[in-house]
Coordinates of C-alpha atoms in Angstrom, one line a residue:
M1 CA -102.6 22.5 -50.9
P2 CA -99.4 21.0 -52.5
R3 CA -96.7 23.3 -53.6
W4 CA -97.0 22.2 -57.2
R5 CA -96.3 25.0 -59.7
P6 CA -95.5 23.4 -63.0
L7 CA -93.5 25.3 -65.5
R8 CA -94.2 24.5 -69.1
V9 CA -92.0 25.6 -71.9
G10 CA -93.6 26.5 -75.2
S11 CA -97.1 27.7 -76.2
K12 CA -108.8 -14.7 -76.5
Y13 CA -107.2 -18.0 -77.7
P14 CA -108.3 -21.4 -76.2
A15 CA -105.8 -22.5 -73.5
R16 CA -104.4 -25.4 -75.4
G17 CA -104.2 -23.6 -78.7
L18 CA -102.3 -20.5 -77.4
R19 CA -98.8 -21.5 -77.8
P20 CA -98.2 -20.7 -81.5
F21 CA -99.3 -17.1 -81.0
L22 CA -97.2 -16.3 -78.0
S23 CA -94.0 -15.3 -79.7
V24 CA -92.2 -12.1 -78.7
P25 CA -93.9 -9.2 -80.5
P26 CA -91.9 -7.5 -83.4
P27 CA -89.7 -4.6 -82.3
L28 CA -91.6 -1.3 -82.1
P29 CA -90.3 1.8 -83.8
P30 CA -88.4 4.0 -81.5
R31 CA -91.1 6.5 -81.1
H32 CA -93.1 4.0 -79.0
V33 CA -90.4 3.7 -76.3
T34 CA -91.6 4.8 -72.9
S35 CA -90.6 8.1 -71.4
R36 CA -88.1 6.4 -69.0
H37 CA -86.2 4.9 -71.9
N38 CA -86.8 7.6 -74.6
M39 CA -84.2 6.7 -77.1
A40 CA -85.8 8.2 -80.2
A41 CA -83.2 10.9 -80.8
P42 CA -80.3 9.7 -82.9
A43 CA -77.0 10.2 -81.2
M44 CA -75.4 11.2 -84.5
L45 CA -77.0 14.6 -84.2
L46 CA -75.8 15.3 -80.7
P47 CA -72.4 16.9 -81.7
L48 CA -74.3 19.5 -83.8
V49 CA -76.8 20.2 -81.0
A50 CA -73.9 20.2 -78.4
A51 CA -72.0 22.8 -80.4
G52 CA -74.9 25.1 -80.5
L53 CA -75.6 24.7 -76.8
A54 CA -71.9 25.2 -76.1
L55 CA -71.9 28.5 -77.9
C56 CA -74.9 29.6 -75.8
A57 CA -73.1 28.5 -72.7
A58 CA -69.9 30.4 -73.6
L59 CA -71.8 33.6 -74.3
L60 CA -73.5 33.4 -70.9
W61 CA -70.3 32.5 -69.2
L62 CA -68.6 35.5 -70.7
R63 CA -71.5 37.7 -69.6
G64 CA -70.6 36.7 -66.0
R65 CA -74.0 35.2 -65.2
P66 CA -74.5 35.6 -61.4
A67 CA -74.2 32.5 -59.3
G68 CA -77.5 33.0 -57.8
P69 CA -78.9 34.1 -54.5
E70 CA -77.1 33.1 -51.2
G71 CA -80.0 30.9 -50.4
A72 CA -79.3 28.8 -53.4
R73 CA -76.4 27.1 -51.8
G74 CA -77.1 23.4 -51.2
R75 CA -80.1 23.4 -53.6
V76 CA -80.4 20.3 -55.7
C77 CA -82.1 19.8 -59.1
V78 CA -83.2 16.1 -59.5
A79 CA -83.9 15.7 -63.1
V80 CA -85.2 12.9 -65.4
L81 CA -86.1 13.2 -69.1
G82 CA -89.0 10.9 -68.3
D83 CA -92.3 10.5 -66.3
L84 CA -91.8 11.6 -62.7
G85 CA -94.7 9.4 -61.5
R86 CA -92.9 6.4 -63.0
S87 CA -89.4 7.2 -61.6
P88 CA -89.6 6.1 -58.0
R89 CA -85.9 6.2 -57.4
M90 CA -85.6 9.8 -58.3
Q91 CA -88.7 10.6 -56.2
Y92 CA -86.9 8.9 -53.2
H93 CA -83.8 11.0 -53.9
A94 CA -85.9 14.1 -53.8
L95 CA -87.6 13.2 -50.5
A96 CA -84.3 12.2 -48.9
L97 CA -82.6 15.5 -49.9
A98 CA -85.6 17.6 -48.6
R99 CA -85.6 15.6 -45.3
H100 CA -82.0 16.6 -44.8
G101 CA -82.6 20.4 -45.4
H102 CA -81.9 20.7 -49.1
G103 CA -84.3 22.7 -51.3
V104 CA -85.2 20.5 -54.2
T105 CA -86.3 21.2 -57.8
L106 CA -87.8 18.0 -59.2
L107 CA -87.8 18.3 -63.0
G108 CA -89.4 15.9 -65.6
F109 CA -92.7 14.9 -67.3
L110 CA -95.9 14.9 -65.4
S111 CA -97.7 12.2 -67.4
T112 CA -98.4 10.4 -64.1
K113 CA -99.0 11.9 -60.7
P114 CA -96.1 11.5 -58.3
H115 CA -96.4 10.2 -54.8
S116 CA -98.4 12.3 -52.4
D117 CA -95.4 12.7 -50.2
I118 CA -93.7 14.6 -53.1
L119 CA -96.7 16.8 -53.8
C120 CA -97.1 17.8 -50.1
N121 CA -93.4 18.6 -49.4
E122 CA -92.8 22.2 -49.0
K123 CA -89.0 21.9 -49.8
I124 CA -89.8 20.2 -53.2
H125 CA -90.7 22.4 -56.2
I126 CA -91.9 20.4 -59.2
V127 CA -91.0 21.8 -62.7
S128 CA -92.8 20.2 -65.6
I129 CA -91.3 19.9 -69.0
S130 CA -93.4 18.8 -72.0
E131 CA -93.2 15.3 -73.3
L132 CA -92.5 16.0 -76.9
K133 CA -93.7 13.8 -79.7
A134 CA -91.9 13.3 -82.9
L135 CA -93.4 15.0 -85.9
Q136 CA -95.6 12.7 -88.0
V137 CA -94.5 14.2 -91.3
G138 CA -91.4 13.5 -93.4
P139 CA -88.9 10.6 -93.2
K140 CA -88.1 9.2 -89.8
I141 CA -84.6 10.6 -89.7
F142 CA -86.2 14.1 -90.0
Q143 CA -88.7 13.3 -87.2
Y144 CA -85.8 12.2 -85.0
I145 CA -83.8 15.3 -85.8
T146 CA -86.6 17.7 -84.9
K147 CA -87.4 15.8 -81.7
V148 CA -83.8 15.7 -80.3
I149 CA -83.2 19.4 -81.1
A150 CA -86.6 20.4 -79.5
Q151 CA -85.8 18.3 -76.4
A152 CA -82.4 19.8 -76.1
I153 CA -83.6 23.4 -76.4
Q154 CA -86.4 22.8 -74.0
L155 CA -84.3 21.2 -71.4
F156 CA -81.6 23.8 -71.7
Y157 CA -84.0 26.7 -71.5
T158 CA -85.9 25.3 -68.5
M159 CA -82.7 24.6 -66.5
L160 CA -81.6 28.1 -67.1
K161 CA -84.9 29.4 -65.7
I162 CA -85.0 27.5 -62.4
E163 CA -83.3 28.6 -59.3
R164 CA -79.6 27.9 -59.5
P165 CA -78.8 24.5 -58.0
S166 CA -75.5 23.6 -56.4
Y167 CA -76.0 20.1 -57.7
I168 CA -77.9 18.5 -60.6
L169 CA -78.7 14.8 -60.0
L170 CA -79.6 13.3 -63.4
Q171 CA -81.1 9.9 -64.1
N172 CA -79.6 7.9 -66.9
P173 CA -81.2 6.5 -69.1
P174 CA -82.6 8.3 -70.9
G175 CA -79.4 10.2 -71.5
L176 CA -80.1 11.6 -75.1
P177 CA -79.8 14.5 -75.1
S178 CA -80.0 15.1 -71.3
I179 CA -76.4 14.2 -70.2
A180 CA -74.9 16.7 -72.7
V181 CA -77.4 19.4 -71.9
T182 CA -77.1 19.1 -68.2
W183 CA -73.3 19.1 -68.3
M184 CA -73.4 22.5 -70.3
I185 CA -75.9 23.8 -67.8
C186 CA -73.5 22.9 -65.0
L187 CA -70.8 24.9 -66.7
V188 CA -73.0 27.9 -67.1
R189 CA -74.5 27.9 -63.6
R190 CA -71.4 26.6 -61.9
S191 CA -73.1 23.5 -60.5
K192 CA -71.9 20.0 -59.9
L193 CA -73.2 17.1 -62.1
I194 CA -74.1 13.8 -60.5
I195 CA -75.3 11.0 -62.7
D196 CA -77.4 8.1 -61.3
W197 CA -76.8 5.2 -63.7
H198 CA -79.8 2.9 -63.8
N199 CA -78.7 1.2 -67.0
Y200 CA -77.0 2.1 -70.3
G201 CA -79.2 3.9 -72.8
Y202 CA -77.5 2.4 -75.9
T203 CA -78.3 -1.2 -74.7
I204 CA -82.0 -0.2 -74.6
M205 CA -81.6 1.2 -78.1
S206 CA -80.1 -2.1 -79.2
L207 CA -83.3 -4.0 -78.3
V208 CA -85.0 -2.1 -81.2
H209 CA -82.1 -1.5 -83.7
G210 CA -79.6 -4.3 -82.9
K211 CA -76.2 -4.0 -81.3
N212 CA -74.3 -3.2 -84.5
H213 CA -76.6 -0.5 -85.8
P214 CA -74.6 2.8 -86.3
I215 CA -77.0 4.8 -84.2
V216 CA -76.4 2.4 -81.3
Q217 CA -72.6 2.6 -81.7
I218 CA -72.7 6.3 -81.8
A219 CA -75.0 6.4 -78.7
K220 CA -72.5 4.1 -76.9
W221 CA -69.7 6.5 -77.7
Y222 CA -71.8 9.5 -76.7
E223 CA -72.8 7.9 -73.3
K224 CA -69.2 7.1 -72.4
L225 CA -67.9 10.5 -73.4
F226 CA -70.3 12.7 -71.6
G227 CA -70.6 10.3 -68.7
R228 CA -67.0 10.9 -67.9
L229 CA -67.6 14.6 -67.6
S230 CA -69.7 14.2 -64.5
D231 CA -68.5 15.1 -61.0
Y232 CA -70.0 12.2 -59.2
N233 CA -71.7 9.0 -60.1
F234 CA -74.0 6.5 -58.5
C235 CA -75.1 3.2 -60.0
V236 CA -77.5 0.3 -59.0
T237 CA -75.2 -2.8 -58.8
N238 CA -71.6 -3.7 -58.2
A239 CA -71.5 -5.3 -61.6
M240 CA -72.3 -1.9 -63.2
K241 CA -69.8 -0.2 -61.0
E242 CA -67.1 -2.5 -62.3
D243 CA -68.2 -2.1 -65.9
L244 CA -68.3 1.7 -65.6
Q245 CA -64.7 1.7 -64.3
M246 CA -63.3 -0.8 -66.7
N247 CA -65.0 0.3 -69.9
C248 CA -65.8 3.9 -69.4
N249 CA -63.1 5.0 -66.8
I250 CA -66.0 6.3 -64.6
K251 CA -65.8 5.9 -60.8
A252 CA -69.2 5.2 -59.4
I253 CA -70.6 4.4 -55.9
T254 CA -73.1 1.6 -55.8
L255 CA -76.4 2.6 -54.4
Y256 CA -78.7 -0.4 -54.4
D257 CA -82.4 0.1 -54.8
K258 CA -84.0 -0.4 -51.4
P259 CA -87.7 -0.5 -50.5
A260 CA -89.3 2.7 -49.1
S261 CA -90.8 2.5 -45.7
F262 CA -94.3 2.2 -47.1
F263 CA -93.6 -1.1 -48.7
K264 CA -94.6 -3.7 -46.0
E265 CA -97.1 -6.4 -45.4
T266 CA -100.7 -5.1 -45.5
P267 CA -103.1 -5.7 -42.6
L268 CA -106.3 -7.5 -43.5
E269 CA -108.4 -4.4 -43.0
L270 CA -106.5 -2.4 -45.6
Q271 CA -106.4 -5.4 -47.9
H272 CA -110.3 -5.6 -47.8
K273 CA -110.5 -1.8 -48.4
L274 CA -108.3 -2.0 -51.4
Y275 CA -110.1 -5.1 -52.8
M276 CA -113.4 -3.4 -52.5
K277 CA -112.1 -0.4 -54.3
L278 CA -110.6 -2.4 -57.2
A279 CA -113.8 -4.6 -57.4
K280 CA -115.6 -1.5 -58.8
D281 CA -113.5 -1.7 -61.9
Y282 CA -112.0 -5.2 -62.1
A283 CA -114.1 -8.3 -62.0
P284 CA -111.4 -10.7 -60.5
F285 CA -111.7 -8.8 -57.2
K286 CA -115.5 -9.1 -57.0
R287 CA -117.2 -11.8 -55.0
G288 CA -118.4 -14.7 -57.1
T289 CA -122.1 -14.5 -56.0
D290 CA -124.2 -12.2 -54.0
S291 CA -124.0 -12.7 -50.3
I292 CA -127.1 -14.0 -48.6
Y293 CA -125.9 -12.2 -45.5
P294 CA -126.5 -8.5 -45.8
E295 CA -124.3 -7.8 -42.8
V296 CA -121.3 -9.3 -44.6
E297 CA -119.3 -7.3 -47.2
K298 CA -117.3 -9.6 -49.4
S299 CA -114.6 -9.4 -52.0
A300 CA -113.0 -12.4 -53.8
F301 CA -110.4 -12.7 -51.0
T302 CA -111.8 -11.2 -47.8
E303 CA -115.1 -10.6 -46.0
L304 CA -116.0 -7.9 -43.5
D305 CA -118.6 -8.5 -40.8
I306 CA -120.2 -5.2 -40.6
R307 CA -121.6 -5.9 -37.1
N308 CA -118.2 -6.1 -35.5
G309 CA -115.8 -4.8 -38.1
K310 CA -113.8 -8.0 -38.2
V311 CA -112.1 -8.9 -41.5
T312 CA -111.3 -12.5 -42.3
Q313 CA -110.0 -14.3 -45.5
V314 CA -112.5 -16.1 -47.6
K315 CA -112.3 -19.9 -47.3
E316 CA -110.9 -21.5 -50.5
R317 CA -109.9 -18.0 -51.7
P318 CA -107.9 -17.8 -55.0
A319 CA -104.1 -17.1 -54.8
L320 CA -103.1 -13.6 -55.7
L321 CA -100.3 -13.5 -58.1
I322 CA -98.7 -10.1 -59.0
S323 CA -96.3 -8.7 -61.5
S324 CA -95.5 -5.2 -62.5
T325 CA -94.0 -4.0 -65.7
S326 CA -93.3 -1.0 -68.0
W327 CA -94.4 -3.2 -71.0
T328 CA -91.2 -2.8 -73.0
E329 CA -89.1 -5.2 -75.0
D330 CA -87.0 -6.3 -72.1
E331 CA -89.9 -8.1 -70.5
D332 CA -91.3 -11.1 -72.4
F333 CA -94.8 -11.7 -70.9
S334 CA -95.4 -14.7 -73.2
I335 CA -93.4 -16.6 -70.7
L336 CA -96.0 -16.0 -68.0
L337 CA -98.9 -16.6 -70.3
K338 CA -97.4 -20.0 -71.3
A339 CA -96.8 -20.9 -67.7
L340 CA -100.4 -20.0 -66.8
E341 CA -101.5 -22.2 -69.6
D342 CA -99.6 -25.1 -68.1
Y343 CA -101.0 -24.2 -64.7
E344 CA -104.5 -24.4 -66.0
E345 CA -103.7 -27.9 -67.3
Y346 CA -102.4 -29.0 -63.9
V347 CA -105.7 -28.0 -62.3
N348 CA -107.7 -29.8 -65.0
D349 CA -105.6 -32.9 -64.4
G350 CA -106.8 -32.9 -60.8
I351 CA -103.7 -31.5 -59.0
K352 CA -104.9 -29.8 -55.8
L353 CA -104.1 -26.2 -56.8
P354 CA -106.0 -22.9 -56.0
S355 CA -107.6 -20.7 -58.6
L356 CA -105.4 -17.8 -59.6
V357 CA -106.0 -14.1 -59.8
C358 CA -103.1 -12.7 -61.8
V359 CA -102.6 -8.9 -61.6
I360 CA -100.1 -7.2 -64.0
T361 CA -99.7 -3.6 -63.2
G362 CA -98.1 -0.8 -65.2
K363 CA -98.1 1.3 -68.3
G364 CA -96.1 1.0 -71.5
P365 CA -96.1 0.5 -75.3
L366 CA -96.7 -3.3 -75.4
K367 CA -99.6 -3.2 -73.1
K368 CA -102.2 -3.2 -75.8
H369 CA -100.5 -6.1 -77.6
Y370 CA -100.6 -8.3 -74.5
N371 CA -104.1 -7.2 -73.6
R372 CA -105.3 -8.5 -76.9
L373 CA -103.7 -11.9 -76.2
I374 CA -105.2 -12.0 -72.7
D375 CA -108.6 -11.0 -73.9
K376 CA -108.6 -14.1 -76.2
M377 CA -107.6 -16.5 -73.5
H378 CA -110.4 -18.6 -72.0
F379 CA -109.3 -20.0 -68.6
K380 CA -111.6 -21.6 -66.2
H381 CA -109.4 -21.3 -63.1
I382 CA -107.3 -18.2 -63.8
Q383 CA -108.4 -14.6 -64.1
I384 CA -106.0 -11.9 -65.4
C385 CA -106.3 -8.0 -65.1
T386 CA -103.9 -5.3 -66.0
P387 CA -104.7 -2.2 -63.9
W388 CA -102.8 1.0 -63.5
L389 CA -102.6 1.7 -59.8
E390 CA -102.3 5.0 -57.9
A391 CA -98.9 5.4 -56.2
E392 CA -100.5 4.9 -52.8
D393 CA -102.3 1.8 -53.8
Y394 CA -99.4 -0.2 -55.3
P395 CA -97.5 -1.0 -52.1
V396 CA -100.8 -2.0 -50.4
L397 CA -101.5 -4.5 -53.3
L398 CA -98.0 -5.9 -53.2
G399 CA -98.3 -6.3 -49.3
S400 CA -101.5 -8.3 -49.9
A401 CA -100.3 -10.7 -52.6
D402 CA -99.2 -14.3 -52.2
L403 CA -96.5 -14.5 -54.9
G404 CA -94.7 -12.1 -57.2
V405 CA -93.4 -12.8 -60.7
C406 CA -90.7 -10.7 -62.4
L407 CA -90.0 -11.0 -66.1
H408 CA -87.5 -8.1 -66.4
K409 CA -84.3 -9.1 -68.4
S410 CA -81.7 -6.3 -68.1
S411 CA -80.7 -5.0 -71.6
S412 CA -77.2 -4.6 -70.3
G413 CA -77.3 -7.4 -67.7
L414 CA -76.1 -4.9 -65.1
D415 CA -79.2 -3.5 -63.5
L416 CA -81.7 -5.0 -61.1
P417 CA -85.5 -4.9 -61.2
M418 CA -86.8 -2.4 -58.7
K419 CA -90.2 -4.3 -58.6
V420 CA -88.4 -7.2 -56.8
V421 CA -86.9 -4.8 -54.3
D422 CA -90.5 -3.5 -53.5
M423 CA -91.8 -7.1 -53.3
F424 CA -89.1 -8.1 -50.8
G425 CA -89.9 -5.0 -48.9
C426 CA -93.5 -6.4 -48.6
C427 CA -92.0 -9.8 -47.6
L428 CA -93.5 -11.2 -50.9
P429 CA -91.6 -14.2 -52.3
V430 CA -90.7 -13.8 -56.0
C431 CA -90.1 -16.0 -59.1
A432 CA -87.8 -14.1 -61.4
V433 CA -86.4 -14.8 -64.8
H434 CA -82.6 -15.3 -64.9
F435 CA -80.1 -12.8 -66.2
Q436 CA -76.5 -11.9 -65.5
C437 CA -76.3 -10.2 -62.1
L438 CA -79.7 -11.2 -60.7
H439 CA -77.9 -13.1 -57.9
E440 CA -77.1 -9.7 -56.2
L441 CA -80.8 -9.5 -55.3
V442 CA -82.6 -12.9 -55.6
K443 CA -81.2 -15.7 -53.6
H444 CA -82.5 -18.9 -55.3
D445 CA -84.3 -21.3 -52.9
E446 CA -83.9 -18.7 -50.1
N447 CA -86.1 -15.6 -50.8
G448 CA -87.4 -16.8 -54.1
L449 CA -86.8 -18.9 -57.2
I450 CA -85.1 -18.2 -60.5
F451 CA -86.4 -19.7 -63.8
R452 CA -85.2 -19.6 -67.3
D453 CA -88.3 -20.5 -69.3
S454 CA -92.1 -20.9 -69.1
N455 CA -91.8 -24.6 -68.1
E456 CA -89.6 -23.9 -65.2
L457 CA -92.0 -21.1 -64.1
A458 CA -95.0 -23.4 -64.4
E459 CA -93.3 -26.1 -62.3
Q460 CA -92.4 -23.4 -59.7
L461 CA -96.0 -22.1 -59.5
K462 CA -97.2 -25.7 -59.0
M463 CA -94.8 -26.4 -56.2
L464 CA -95.3 -23.2 -54.3
L465 CA -99.1 -23.2 -54.5
L466 CA -99.7 -26.9 -53.9
E467 CA -102.2 -27.2 -51.0
F468 CA -102.6 -23.4 -50.8
P469 CA -103.3 -21.6 -48.5
T470 CA -102.6 -24.3 -45.8
G471 CA -99.3 -26.1 -45.1
E472 CA -95.8 -24.9 -44.4
N473 CA -94.4 -25.2 -47.9
K474 CA -91.6 -23.3 -49.6
L475 CA -93.8 -20.3 -50.2
Y476 CA -94.3 -20.0 -46.4
M477 CA -90.5 -20.6 -45.8
F478 CA -89.5 -17.8 -48.3
R479 CA -91.8 -15.4 -46.6
R480 CA -90.4 -16.3 -43.2
N481 CA -86.9 -15.8 -44.4
L482 CA -87.9 -12.4 -45.8
R483 CA -89.4 -11.4 -42.4
A484 CA -86.3 -12.4 -40.7
S485 CA -83.8 -10.7 -43.0
K486 CA -84.4 -7.2 -41.6
Q487 CA -83.8 -5.6 -44.9
L488 CA -82.2 -2.2 -45.1
R489 CA -84.6 0.5 -46.2
W490 CA -84.1 3.3 -48.7
D491 CA -83.7 6.1 -46.1
E492 CA -81.0 4.2 -44.2
S493 CA -79.1 3.1 -47.3
W494 CA -79.2 6.7 -48.7
E495 CA -77.9 8.2 -45.6
Q496 CA -75.0 5.8 -45.6
T497 CA -74.1 6.1 -49.3
V498 CA -75.4 9.4 -50.8
L499 CA -75.6 11.9 -47.9
P500 CA -71.7 11.9 -47.4
V501 CA -71.2 13.0 -51.0
F502 CA -73.2 16.1 -50.3
R503 CA -72.0 16.8 -46.8
N504 CA -68.3 16.5 -47.9
N505 CA -68.7 19.0 -50.6
E506 CA -70.6 21.8 -48.9

């Protein structure tokens, strides 16, 4: 049984007529932002909250709160004010720390089940905090006030109750109010604060409110101020490292996202097993017609000869296109839908292209919006589905796909999409939308292609899938280059970059 003891605090448009409707959806109110980027609490309230928490911290400090049992030395609290199951980098941190002998407290929301390796690790203790919702009464500012105060109190209390850590490793964003609260906890419990900068929270807020909104400006001030109070910092790109140093006077170490060991090309036998599992719920994975051979088990992509257990790919199978998303404002899926519309026209015009199965995985606030658009699209040669996959199934599907698409546009222009890292780990070529530092990951015309709009993406899909699946075209070349690149994996990168920070401070 997994050592999982949660602690809870408190009691269809026609194809050619689609274009006019595929504009970017209107900004959602802040309460709809996902747990990973929960920017609902207004930064203007943080000084008040911080003052109250600082008073509590001072009182506890004056009482001479004990430093904790001797066995607490080297213990690390890995914390994220978001969904643990959708925070892979923080899960990887926890697993790496546990592998190197540290006891780990993994703290966050449990809206989605974490990876089984986390649940079964005896050195990792999961502490659940409640995902608070804003009150649905009163003006919005009142709702935000109550939410930020409740979050701060809950997080502060929970971090006081856990076994004393030597380090707290905190994901940012979201940093409201977690950076301030965690810094105070480190004062009280004499721990060191490490911030892992994935992006800037205020830039995510600006997608909803605009760059010049007072809340965004205060959030920017808050993030810079409290970010400087950390003991150590990691970030995801060299561009962010330079920005942190130049604009925030924060020294950080670049820890690139790297694929975990389980992201790899999937054998045909495992592909078939996953396709048959998904076929139970998603029509694009089902065989087109019933097989006249009862000894053959068939999916849309593979068939299993039950007599000898041999799995082969179906002749004239569709191409499997995959994208993953958190369905937020920084990913415009109308680009992909318009490109698929053009692709359908190419096939109708007689260009020798395969049918497509487009799988878009993930959860998030804009999923219903895009699902409504997808449901009204009537393609003949394209099928689209939007499943949520178990953590163990996601890398298997990536390793089975023919091409990946990434629509992530960084709100700051300084972070990189982890989905592309995972795709490359599976030797899956990628078409990715352009933004400022994407070149640190995607090498155009070497391991993938970079596009700027739907027209470019449609042309790239046509070029890469022409004569599919035969022929040594660019798609084949990109995959061959990825196989030959011998990419560094997460464990190796972590040991080179993060482990010395802990070892040098024991």
